[in-house]
Coordinates of C-alpha atoms and ligand atoms in Angstrom, one line a residue:
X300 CA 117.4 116.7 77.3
X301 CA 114.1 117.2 75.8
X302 CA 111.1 116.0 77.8
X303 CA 107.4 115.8 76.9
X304 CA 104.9 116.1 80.0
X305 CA 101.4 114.1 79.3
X306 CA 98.5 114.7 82.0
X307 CA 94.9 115.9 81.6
X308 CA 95.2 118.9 84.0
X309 CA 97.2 121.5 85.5
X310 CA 97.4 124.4 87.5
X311 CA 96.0 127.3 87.2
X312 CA 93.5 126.4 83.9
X313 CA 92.2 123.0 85.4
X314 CA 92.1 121.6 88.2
X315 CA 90.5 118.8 90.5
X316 CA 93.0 117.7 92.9
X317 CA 97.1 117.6 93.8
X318 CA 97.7 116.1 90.1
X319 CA 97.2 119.4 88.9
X320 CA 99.3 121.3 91.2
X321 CA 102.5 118.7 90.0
X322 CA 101.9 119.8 86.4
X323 CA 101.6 123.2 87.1
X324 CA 105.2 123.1 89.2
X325 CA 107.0 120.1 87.8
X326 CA 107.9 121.5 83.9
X327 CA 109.1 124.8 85.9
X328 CA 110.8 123.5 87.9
X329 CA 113.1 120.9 85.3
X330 CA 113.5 123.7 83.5
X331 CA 115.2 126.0 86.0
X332 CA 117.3 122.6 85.6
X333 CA 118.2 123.3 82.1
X334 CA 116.0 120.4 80.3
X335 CA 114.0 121.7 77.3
X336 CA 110.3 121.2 78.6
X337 CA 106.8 120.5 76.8
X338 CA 103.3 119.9 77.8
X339 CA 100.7 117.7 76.2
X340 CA 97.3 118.4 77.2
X341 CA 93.6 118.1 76.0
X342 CA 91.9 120.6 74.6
X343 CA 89.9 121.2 77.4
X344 CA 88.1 124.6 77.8
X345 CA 89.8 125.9 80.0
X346 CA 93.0 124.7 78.5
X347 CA 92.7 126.3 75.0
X348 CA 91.5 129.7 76.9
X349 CA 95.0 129.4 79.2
X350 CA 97.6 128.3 75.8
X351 CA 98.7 131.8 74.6
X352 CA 100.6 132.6 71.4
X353 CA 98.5 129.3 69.9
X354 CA 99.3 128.3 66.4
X355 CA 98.3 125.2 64.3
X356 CA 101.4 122.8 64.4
X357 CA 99.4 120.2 62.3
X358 CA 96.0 119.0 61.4
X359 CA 95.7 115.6 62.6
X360 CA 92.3 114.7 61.0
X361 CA 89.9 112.4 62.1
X362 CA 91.0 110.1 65.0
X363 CA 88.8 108.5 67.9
X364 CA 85.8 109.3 66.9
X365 CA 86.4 112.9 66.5
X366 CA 85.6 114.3 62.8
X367 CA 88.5 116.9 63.4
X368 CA 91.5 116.8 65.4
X369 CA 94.2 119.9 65.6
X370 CA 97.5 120.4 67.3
X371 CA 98.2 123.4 68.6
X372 CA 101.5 125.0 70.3
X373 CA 101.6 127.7 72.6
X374 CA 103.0 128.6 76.2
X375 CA 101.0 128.2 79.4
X376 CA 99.5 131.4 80.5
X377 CA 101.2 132.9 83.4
X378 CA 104.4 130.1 83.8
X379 CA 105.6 130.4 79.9
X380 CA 106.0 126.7 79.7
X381 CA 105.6 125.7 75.9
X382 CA 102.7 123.4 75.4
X383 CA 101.0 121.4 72.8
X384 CA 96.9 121.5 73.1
X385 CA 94.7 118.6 71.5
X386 CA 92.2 120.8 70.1
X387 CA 89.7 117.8 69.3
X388 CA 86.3 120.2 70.2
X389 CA 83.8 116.8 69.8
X390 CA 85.9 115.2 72.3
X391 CA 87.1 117.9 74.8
X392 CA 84.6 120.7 74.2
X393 CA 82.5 120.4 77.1
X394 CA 81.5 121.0 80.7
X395 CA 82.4 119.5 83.7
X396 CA 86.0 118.6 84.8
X397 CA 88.6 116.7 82.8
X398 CA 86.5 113.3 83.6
X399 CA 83.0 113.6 84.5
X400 CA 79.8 115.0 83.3
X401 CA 78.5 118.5 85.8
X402 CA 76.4 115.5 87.0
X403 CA 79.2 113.8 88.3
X404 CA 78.9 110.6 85.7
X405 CA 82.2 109.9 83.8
X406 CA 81.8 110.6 80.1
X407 CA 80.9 107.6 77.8
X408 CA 83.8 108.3 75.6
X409 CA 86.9 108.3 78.1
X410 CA 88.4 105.4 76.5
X411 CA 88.7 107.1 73.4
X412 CA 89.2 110.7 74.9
X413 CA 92.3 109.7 77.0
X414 CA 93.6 107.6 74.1
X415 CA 93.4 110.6 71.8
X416 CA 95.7 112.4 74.0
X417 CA 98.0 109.3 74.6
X418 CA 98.5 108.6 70.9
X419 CA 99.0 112.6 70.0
X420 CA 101.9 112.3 72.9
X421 CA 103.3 109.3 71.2
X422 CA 103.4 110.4 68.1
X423 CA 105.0 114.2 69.5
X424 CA 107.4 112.3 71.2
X425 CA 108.5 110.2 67.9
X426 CA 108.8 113.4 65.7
X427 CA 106.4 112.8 63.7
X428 CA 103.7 115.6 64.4
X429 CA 106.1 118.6 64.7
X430 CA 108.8 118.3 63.0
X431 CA 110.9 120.7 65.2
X432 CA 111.1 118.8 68.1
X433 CA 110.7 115.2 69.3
X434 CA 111.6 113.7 72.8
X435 CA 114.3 111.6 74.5
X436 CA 111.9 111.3 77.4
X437 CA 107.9 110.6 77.2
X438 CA 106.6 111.8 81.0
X439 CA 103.1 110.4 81.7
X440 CA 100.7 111.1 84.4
X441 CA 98.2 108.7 86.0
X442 CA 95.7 106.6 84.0
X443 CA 94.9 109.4 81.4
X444 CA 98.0 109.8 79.9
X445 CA 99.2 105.9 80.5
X446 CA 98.4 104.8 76.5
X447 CA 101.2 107.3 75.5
X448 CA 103.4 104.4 77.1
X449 CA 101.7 101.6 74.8
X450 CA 101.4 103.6 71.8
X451 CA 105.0 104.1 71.8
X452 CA 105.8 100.7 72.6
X453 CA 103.6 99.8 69.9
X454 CA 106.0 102.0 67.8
X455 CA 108.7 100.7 65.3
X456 CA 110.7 103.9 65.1
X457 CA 110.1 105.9 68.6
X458 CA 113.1 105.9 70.2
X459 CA 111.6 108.3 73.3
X460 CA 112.2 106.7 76.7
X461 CA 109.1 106.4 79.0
X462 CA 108.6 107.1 83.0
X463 CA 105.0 106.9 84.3
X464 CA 104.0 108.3 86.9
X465 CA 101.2 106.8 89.4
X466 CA 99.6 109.9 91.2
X467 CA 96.9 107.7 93.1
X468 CA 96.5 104.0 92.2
X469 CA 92.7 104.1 92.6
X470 CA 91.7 105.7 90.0
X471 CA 92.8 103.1 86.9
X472 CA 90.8 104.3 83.9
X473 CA 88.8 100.9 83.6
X474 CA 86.8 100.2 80.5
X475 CA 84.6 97.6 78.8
X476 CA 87.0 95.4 76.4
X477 CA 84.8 96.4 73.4
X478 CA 86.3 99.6 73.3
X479 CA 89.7 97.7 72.6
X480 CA 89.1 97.9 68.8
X481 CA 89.0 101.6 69.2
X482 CA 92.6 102.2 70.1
X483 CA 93.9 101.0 67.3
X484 CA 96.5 98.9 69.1
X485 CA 97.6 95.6 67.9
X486 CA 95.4 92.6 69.4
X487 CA 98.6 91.5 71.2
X488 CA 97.4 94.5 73.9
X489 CA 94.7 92.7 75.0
X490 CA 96.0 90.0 77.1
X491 CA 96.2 89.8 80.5
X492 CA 100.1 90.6 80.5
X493 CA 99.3 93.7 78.7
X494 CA 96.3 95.8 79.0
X495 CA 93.3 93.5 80.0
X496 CA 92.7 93.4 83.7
X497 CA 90.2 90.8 85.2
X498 CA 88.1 91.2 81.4
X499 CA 88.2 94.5 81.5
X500 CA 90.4 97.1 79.2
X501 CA 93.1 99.2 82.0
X502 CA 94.3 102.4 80.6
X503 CA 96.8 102.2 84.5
X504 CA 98.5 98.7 83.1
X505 CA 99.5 100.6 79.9
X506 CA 101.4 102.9 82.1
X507 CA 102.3 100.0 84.5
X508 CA 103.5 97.6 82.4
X509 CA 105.2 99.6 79.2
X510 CA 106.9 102.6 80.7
X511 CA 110.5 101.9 81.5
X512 CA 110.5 103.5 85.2
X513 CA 107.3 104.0 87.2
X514 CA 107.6 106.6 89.9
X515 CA 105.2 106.9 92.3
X516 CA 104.8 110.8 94.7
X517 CA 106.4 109.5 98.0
X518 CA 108.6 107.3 98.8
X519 CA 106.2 105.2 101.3
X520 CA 103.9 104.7 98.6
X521 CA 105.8 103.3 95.9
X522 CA 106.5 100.8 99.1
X523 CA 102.6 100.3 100.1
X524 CA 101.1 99.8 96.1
X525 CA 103.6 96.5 95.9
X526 CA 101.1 95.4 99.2
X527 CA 98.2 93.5 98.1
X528 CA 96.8 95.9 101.0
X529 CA 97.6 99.5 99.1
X530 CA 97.9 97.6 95.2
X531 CA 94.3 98.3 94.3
X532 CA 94.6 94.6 92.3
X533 CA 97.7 95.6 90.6
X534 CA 100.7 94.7 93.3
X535 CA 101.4 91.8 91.5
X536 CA 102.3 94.4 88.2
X537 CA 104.4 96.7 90.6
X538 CA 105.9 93.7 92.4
X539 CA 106.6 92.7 88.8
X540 CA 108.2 95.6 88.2
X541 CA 111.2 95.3 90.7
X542 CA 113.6 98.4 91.0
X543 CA 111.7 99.8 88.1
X544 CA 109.4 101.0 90.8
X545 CA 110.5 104.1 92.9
X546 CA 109.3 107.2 95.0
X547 CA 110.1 110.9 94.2
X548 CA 108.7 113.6 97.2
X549 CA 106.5 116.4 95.0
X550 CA 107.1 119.6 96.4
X551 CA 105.6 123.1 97.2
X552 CA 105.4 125.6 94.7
X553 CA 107.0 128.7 96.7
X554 CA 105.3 131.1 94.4
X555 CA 102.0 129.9 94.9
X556 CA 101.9 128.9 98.6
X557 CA 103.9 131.1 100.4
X558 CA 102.2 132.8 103.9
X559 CA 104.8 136.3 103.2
X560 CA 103.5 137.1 100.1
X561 CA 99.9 135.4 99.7
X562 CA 97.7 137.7 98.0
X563 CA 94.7 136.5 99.0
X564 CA 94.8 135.8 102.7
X565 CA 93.9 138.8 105.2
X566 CA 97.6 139.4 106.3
X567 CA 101.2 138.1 105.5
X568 CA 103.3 136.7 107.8
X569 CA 106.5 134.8 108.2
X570 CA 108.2 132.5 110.4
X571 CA 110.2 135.2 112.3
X572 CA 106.7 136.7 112.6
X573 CA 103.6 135.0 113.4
X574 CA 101.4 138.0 114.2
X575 CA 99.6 138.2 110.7
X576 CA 98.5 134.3 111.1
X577 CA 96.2 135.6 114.4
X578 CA 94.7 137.9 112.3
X579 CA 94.4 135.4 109.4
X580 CA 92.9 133.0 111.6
X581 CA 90.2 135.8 113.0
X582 CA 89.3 136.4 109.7
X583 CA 88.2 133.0 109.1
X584 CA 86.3 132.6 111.7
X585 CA 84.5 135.5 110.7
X586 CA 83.5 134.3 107.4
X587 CA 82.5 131.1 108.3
X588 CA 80.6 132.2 111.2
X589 CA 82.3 130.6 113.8
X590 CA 83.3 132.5 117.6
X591 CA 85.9 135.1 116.9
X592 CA 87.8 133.7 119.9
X593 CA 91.9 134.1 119.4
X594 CA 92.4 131.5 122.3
X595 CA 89.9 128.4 121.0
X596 CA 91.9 125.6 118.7
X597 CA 90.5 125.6 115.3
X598 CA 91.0 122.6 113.3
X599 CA 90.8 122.7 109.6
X600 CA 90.4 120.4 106.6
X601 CA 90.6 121.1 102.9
X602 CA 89.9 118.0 101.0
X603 CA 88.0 115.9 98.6
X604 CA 85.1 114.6 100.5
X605 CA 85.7 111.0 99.4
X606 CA 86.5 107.8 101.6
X607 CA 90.0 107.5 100.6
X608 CA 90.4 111.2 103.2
X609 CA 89.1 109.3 105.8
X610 CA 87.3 111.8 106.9
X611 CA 84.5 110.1 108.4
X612 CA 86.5 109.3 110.6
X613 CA 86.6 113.4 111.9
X614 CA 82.8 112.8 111.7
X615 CA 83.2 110.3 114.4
X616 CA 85.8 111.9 116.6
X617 CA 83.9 115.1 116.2
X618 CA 82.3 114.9 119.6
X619 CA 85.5 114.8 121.5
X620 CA 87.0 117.7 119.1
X621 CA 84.1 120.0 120.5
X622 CA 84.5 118.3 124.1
X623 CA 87.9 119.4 124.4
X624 CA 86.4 123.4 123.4
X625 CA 88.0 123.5 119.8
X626 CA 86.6 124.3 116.5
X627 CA 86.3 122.4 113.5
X628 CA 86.3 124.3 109.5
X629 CA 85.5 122.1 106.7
X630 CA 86.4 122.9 103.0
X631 CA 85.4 119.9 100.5
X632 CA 83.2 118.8 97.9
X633 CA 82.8 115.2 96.6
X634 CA 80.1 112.5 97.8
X635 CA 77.1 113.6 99.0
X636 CA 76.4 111.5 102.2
X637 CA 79.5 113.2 103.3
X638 CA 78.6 116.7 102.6
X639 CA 75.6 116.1 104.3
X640 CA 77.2 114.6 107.5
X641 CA 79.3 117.8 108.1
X642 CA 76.6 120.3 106.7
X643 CA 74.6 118.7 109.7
X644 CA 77.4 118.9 112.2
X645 CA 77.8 122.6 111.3
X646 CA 73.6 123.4 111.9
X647 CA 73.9 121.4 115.4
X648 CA 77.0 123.0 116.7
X649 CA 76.9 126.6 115.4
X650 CA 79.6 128.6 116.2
X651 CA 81.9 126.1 116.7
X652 CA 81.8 123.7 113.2
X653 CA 81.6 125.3 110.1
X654 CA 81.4 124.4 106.4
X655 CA 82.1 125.7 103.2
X656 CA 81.3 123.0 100.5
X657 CA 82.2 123.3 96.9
X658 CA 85.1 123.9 95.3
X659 CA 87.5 127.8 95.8
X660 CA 91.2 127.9 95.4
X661 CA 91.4 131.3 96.8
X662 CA 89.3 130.6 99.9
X663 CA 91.7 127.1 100.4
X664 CA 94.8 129.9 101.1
X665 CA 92.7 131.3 104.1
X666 CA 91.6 127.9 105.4
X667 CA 95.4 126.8 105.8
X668 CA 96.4 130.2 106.8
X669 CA 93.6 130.9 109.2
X670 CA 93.6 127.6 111.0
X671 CA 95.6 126.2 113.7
X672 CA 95.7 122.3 112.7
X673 CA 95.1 120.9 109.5
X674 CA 93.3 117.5 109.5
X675 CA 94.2 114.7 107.0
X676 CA 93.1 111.5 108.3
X677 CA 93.6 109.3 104.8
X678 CA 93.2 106.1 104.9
X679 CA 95.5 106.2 102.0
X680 CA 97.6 108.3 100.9
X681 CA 100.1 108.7 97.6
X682 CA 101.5 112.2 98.7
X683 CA 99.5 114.5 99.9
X684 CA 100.1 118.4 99.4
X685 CA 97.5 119.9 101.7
X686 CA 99.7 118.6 105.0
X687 CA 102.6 120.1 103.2
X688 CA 101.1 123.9 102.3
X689 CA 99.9 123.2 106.1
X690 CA 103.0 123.1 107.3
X691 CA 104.2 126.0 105.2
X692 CA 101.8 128.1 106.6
X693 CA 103.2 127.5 110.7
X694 CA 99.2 125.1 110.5
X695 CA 100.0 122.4 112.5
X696 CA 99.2 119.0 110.4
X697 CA 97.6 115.6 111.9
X698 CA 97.6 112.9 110.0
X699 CA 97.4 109.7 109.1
X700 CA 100.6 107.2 109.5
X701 CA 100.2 106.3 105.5
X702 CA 101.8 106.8 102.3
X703 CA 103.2 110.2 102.1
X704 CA 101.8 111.6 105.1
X705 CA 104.8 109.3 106.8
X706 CA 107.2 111.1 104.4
X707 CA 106.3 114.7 104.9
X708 CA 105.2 114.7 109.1
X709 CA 107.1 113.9 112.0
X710 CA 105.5 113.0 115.2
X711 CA 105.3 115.4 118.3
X712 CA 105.1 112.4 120.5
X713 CA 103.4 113.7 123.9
X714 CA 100.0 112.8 125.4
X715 CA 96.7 114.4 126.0
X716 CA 98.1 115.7 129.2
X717 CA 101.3 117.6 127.2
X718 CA 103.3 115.5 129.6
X719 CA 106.2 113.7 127.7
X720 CA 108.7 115.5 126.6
X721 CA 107.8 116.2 122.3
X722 CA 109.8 114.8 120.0
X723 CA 112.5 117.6 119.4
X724 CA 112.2 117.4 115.5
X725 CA 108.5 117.2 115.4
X726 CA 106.5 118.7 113.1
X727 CA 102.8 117.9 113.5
X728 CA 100.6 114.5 114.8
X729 CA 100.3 111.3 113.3
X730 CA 98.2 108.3 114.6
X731 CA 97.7 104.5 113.0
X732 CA 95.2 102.7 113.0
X733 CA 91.8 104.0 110.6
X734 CA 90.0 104.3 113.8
X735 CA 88.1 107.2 115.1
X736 CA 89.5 106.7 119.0
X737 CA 93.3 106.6 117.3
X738 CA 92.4 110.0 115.9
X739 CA 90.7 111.1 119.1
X740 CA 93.8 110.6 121.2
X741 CA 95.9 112.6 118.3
X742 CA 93.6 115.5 118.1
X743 CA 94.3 115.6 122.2
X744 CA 97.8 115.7 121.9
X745 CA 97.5 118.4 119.5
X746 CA 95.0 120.3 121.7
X747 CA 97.6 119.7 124.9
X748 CA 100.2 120.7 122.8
X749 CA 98.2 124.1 121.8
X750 CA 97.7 124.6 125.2
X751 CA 101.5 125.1 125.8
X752 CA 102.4 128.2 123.7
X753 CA 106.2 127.4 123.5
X754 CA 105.3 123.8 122.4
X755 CA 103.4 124.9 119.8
X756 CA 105.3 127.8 118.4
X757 CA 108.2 125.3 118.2
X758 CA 106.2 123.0 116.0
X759 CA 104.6 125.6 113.7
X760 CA 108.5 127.1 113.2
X761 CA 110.0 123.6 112.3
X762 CA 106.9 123.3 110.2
X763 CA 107.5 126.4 107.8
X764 CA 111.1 125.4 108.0
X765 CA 110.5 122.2 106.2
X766 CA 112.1 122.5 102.3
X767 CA 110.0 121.0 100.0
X768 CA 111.4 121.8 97.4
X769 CA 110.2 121.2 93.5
X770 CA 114.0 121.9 92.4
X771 CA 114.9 119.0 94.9
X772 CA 112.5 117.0 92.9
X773 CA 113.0 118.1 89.4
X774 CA 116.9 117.0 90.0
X775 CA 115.7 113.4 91.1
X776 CA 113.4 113.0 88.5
X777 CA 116.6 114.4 85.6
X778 CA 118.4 111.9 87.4
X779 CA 116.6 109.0 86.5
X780 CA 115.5 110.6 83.3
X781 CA 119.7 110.5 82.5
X782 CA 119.9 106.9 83.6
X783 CA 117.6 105.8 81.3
X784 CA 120.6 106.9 78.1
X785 CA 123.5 108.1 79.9
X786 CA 124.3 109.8 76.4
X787 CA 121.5 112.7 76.3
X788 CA 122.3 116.4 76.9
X789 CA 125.7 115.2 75.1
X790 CA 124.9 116.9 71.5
X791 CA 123.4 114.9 69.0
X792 CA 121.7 111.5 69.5
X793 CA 123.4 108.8 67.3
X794 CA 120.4 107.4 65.3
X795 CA 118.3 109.6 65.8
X796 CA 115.5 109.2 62.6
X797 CA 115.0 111.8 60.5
X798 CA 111.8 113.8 61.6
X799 CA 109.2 112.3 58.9
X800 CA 106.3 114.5 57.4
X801 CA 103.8 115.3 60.3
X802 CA 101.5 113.3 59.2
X803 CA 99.6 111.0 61.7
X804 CA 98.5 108.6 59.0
X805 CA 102.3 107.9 57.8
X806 CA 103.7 107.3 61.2
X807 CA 104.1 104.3 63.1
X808 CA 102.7 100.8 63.6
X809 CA 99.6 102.2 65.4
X810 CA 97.4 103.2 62.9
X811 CA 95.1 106.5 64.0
X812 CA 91.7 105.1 64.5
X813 CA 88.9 107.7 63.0
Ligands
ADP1074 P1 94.3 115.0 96.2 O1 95.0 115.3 95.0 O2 94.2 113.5 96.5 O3 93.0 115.6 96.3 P2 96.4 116.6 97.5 O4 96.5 116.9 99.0 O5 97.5 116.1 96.8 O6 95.1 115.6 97.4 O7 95.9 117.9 96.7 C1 94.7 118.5 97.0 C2 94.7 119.9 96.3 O8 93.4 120.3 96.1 C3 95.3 120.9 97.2 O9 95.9 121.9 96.4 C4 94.1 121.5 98.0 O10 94.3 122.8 98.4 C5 93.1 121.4 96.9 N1 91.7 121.3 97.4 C6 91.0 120.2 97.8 N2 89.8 120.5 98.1 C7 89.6 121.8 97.7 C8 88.4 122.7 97.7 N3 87.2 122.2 98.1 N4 88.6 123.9 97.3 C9 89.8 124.3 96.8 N5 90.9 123.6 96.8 C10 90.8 122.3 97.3
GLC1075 C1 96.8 112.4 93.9 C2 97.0 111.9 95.3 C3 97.7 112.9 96.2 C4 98.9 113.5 95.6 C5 98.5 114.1 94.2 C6 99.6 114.8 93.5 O1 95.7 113.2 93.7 O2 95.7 111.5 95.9 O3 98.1 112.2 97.4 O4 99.4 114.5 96.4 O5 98.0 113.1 93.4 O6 100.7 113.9 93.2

């Protein structure tokens, strides 16, 4: 089965959040299953540094605004996995991350940028650009790759199936309508049962409404986004939807996150032997200036600092964190007032709170090693991978009864006096409500349950016995690939078109906008 992969990031060459870490694991992982794998990607940077053995598949010309457009082929640095690079310089050549400005201020040109890479993945997947390969299954990822779903619907000839894939509802690439015209789509798109969304242009409804199955990363969230609660404005799409509408668990990536063999962290350990996570945790607290003190609870968190972590709420509960003598490591970057609320928590409890603010993937494997609890207090959440590298790395995780949180942690039960008996498959704490007094009473049960060595080497073991497994994934996701033509992976497809002349201008009803 051939499958194209459409996102805007992915791990190791860019990356601002989990997203990233899927696309890096996901194509590996389906093809340890046997499927024949590509990427699409923008030309990013840091993209066309990471595509090795790149060669010119085609010269797409001028399209969105761009005078020159070039498809490239290669294989991902480091994981092998073939990939074709938009190398569209005016559009992608520039600083920042995938979406915004270094000033944090989303480029002008998204609409057009994302549905460059939509209609190249489109147009892949039909044949029509490389003339070696086409798709049976288009793969999108969140809002920037979504128009790869309309521009093949808007396709005569594309017979490529489509799954989209919602990584975190939220974030819906919203744009004025008068950047419709530049898409090239037919005006058709533009209603309200296609891709206009209260007057405004929704790059998230292309994905929403045209792809044939809709995943979401957990289970519990594909429930929640059908809630008018959790649906951002669009629950009325997903409810639409039906059983088109499911949850697939991401995983770990063992060769990544792995506390035995962890380059970076100041000592291995396993399971079977915890000793190398005291000296991890030591080693933290060094660097970040807090007591070297083997016996004090250190809770960590490693997050975006914005209000879907919910952690102002740690903000708020921090005075009974320090109350009950534990200390409290930050890792983030994001909105400022946030930043500043825990860089001033760190000057007026030194020793105890510390911060690190900005963005370092290398220092993020000592925070989960080093610490004792990981905090991740979302007030929503689609899956969620620090709670699972958490529980990887024997780091107890407390966290938020929401979205994938509820699929990854099970409750220790207990109370701030370690008195009831724990929950005998336990794994970490969860509390409800978005309160900071629910959080307080979870962060004393894990502090009681610290305080009982034998209670809390029991959790950390079942912890970094948890399988999270991206083959356990990658089979779920080929499954509902299959179902979508029973008949692929059977030898040749029957009507499949003859791969036209890569082209862009010859292909397809969506004419390529210049
Ligand atoms: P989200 O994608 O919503 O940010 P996830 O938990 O799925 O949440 O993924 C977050 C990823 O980003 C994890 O790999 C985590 O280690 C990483 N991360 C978050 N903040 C930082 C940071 N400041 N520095 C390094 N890595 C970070
Ligand atoms: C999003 C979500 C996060 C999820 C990640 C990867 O960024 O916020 O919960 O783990 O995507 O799917």
């Amino acid at each position: 089965m051939k499958i194209l992969q459409v996102a805007a990031e992915i791990f190791p060459l860019v990356k601002t959040g989990g997203l990233a870490d899927v696309v890096g694991a996901l194509p590996q992982a389906l093809i340890a299953e046997g499927a024949d794998v590509r990427l699409v990607l923008p030309g990013l940077p840091a993209i066309l540094a990471g595509l090795e053995q790149s060669a010119v598949v085609c010269e797409i010309g001028a399209a969105f605004g761009a005078a020159r457009v070039t498809l490239r082929r290669g294989v991902v640095k480091g994981s092998g996995v073939p990939a074709y690079v938009v190398d569209a310089p005016y559009l992608y050549k520039r600083p920042g991350n995938p979406y915004q400005a270094p000033d944090n201020s989303e480029w002008p040109d998204n609409a057009q940028r994302f549905a460059l890479l939509g209609w190249v993945a489109a147009h892949i997947a039909a044949g029509e650009l490389d003339p070696d390969w086409q798709a049976d299954v288009l793969h999108a990822h969140d809002w920037h790759a979504a128009m790869a779903c309309a521009y093949v619907s808007a396709h005569p000839a594309s017979t490529a199936a489509t799954v989209f894939t919602v990584h975190n509802l939220a974030y819906q690439g919203l744009f004025d309508p008068g950047d419709f015209p530049l898409l090239g789509l037919p005006s058709r798109f533009m209603m309200p049962a296609s891709l206009e969304f209260h007057g405004q242009l929704s790059f998230m409804k292309a994905g929403l409404k045209y792809a044939q199955r809709v995943t979401t990363v957990s289970p519990t969230y594909a429930a929640e986004i059908a809630t008018p609660e959790f649906g951002c404005g669009l629950d009325g799409v997903i409810r639409a939807r039906g059983r088109d509408v499911s949850g697939i668990l991401n995983g770990v990536d063992d060769d990544i996150w792995n506390p035995s063999d962890d380059p970076v962290i100041a000592a291995p350990y396993a399971a079977s032997s915890l000793a190398g996570k005291a000296v991890c945790k030591a080693a933290l607290q060094r660097a970040l200036g807090l007591r070297v003190e083997p016996g004090t609870p250190l809770f960590g968190v490693v997050s975006r600092l914005t209000s879907q972590k919910g952690l102002d709420l740690v903000l708020a509960a921090l005075p009974n964190l320090l109350a009950q003598g534990a200390q409290l490591a930050v890792q983030g970057s994001g909105d400022l007032p946030l930043e500043a609320a825990f860089s001033a928590a760190a000057a007026a409890h030194p020793g105890m709170v510390a911060v690190r603010l900005g963005y370092d993937e290398a220092f993020a494997h000592e925070m989960v090693a080093g610490c004792d609890a990981m905090l991740v207090p979302s007030r929503f959440e689609p899956c969620g991978l620090t709670q699972m590298y958490a529980l990887r790395y024997g780091t107890v995780p407390v966290v938020r009864h929401v979205g994938g949180l509820v699929d990854t942690v099970v409750d220790a039960g207990g109370d701030a006096d370690g008195a009831a008996a724990p929950n005998p498959l336990a794994t970490g704490f969860m509390f409800g409500p978005a309160l900071p007094a629910a959080l307080s009473v979870a962060l004393e049960r894990t502090v009681a349950a610290y305080r009982q060595p034998e209670v809390w080497a029991a959790l950390q073991q079942r912890g970094m016995a948890q399988n999270f497994s991206w083959a356990t994934a990658a089979r779920q996701y080929l499954a509902m690939y299959q179902g979508l033509n029973p008949n692929w992976g059977q030898g040749p497809r029957a009507g499949s078109p003859t791969p036209t002349a890569p082209t862009a201008k010859s292909g397809g009803a969506s004419r390529l906008p210049a």
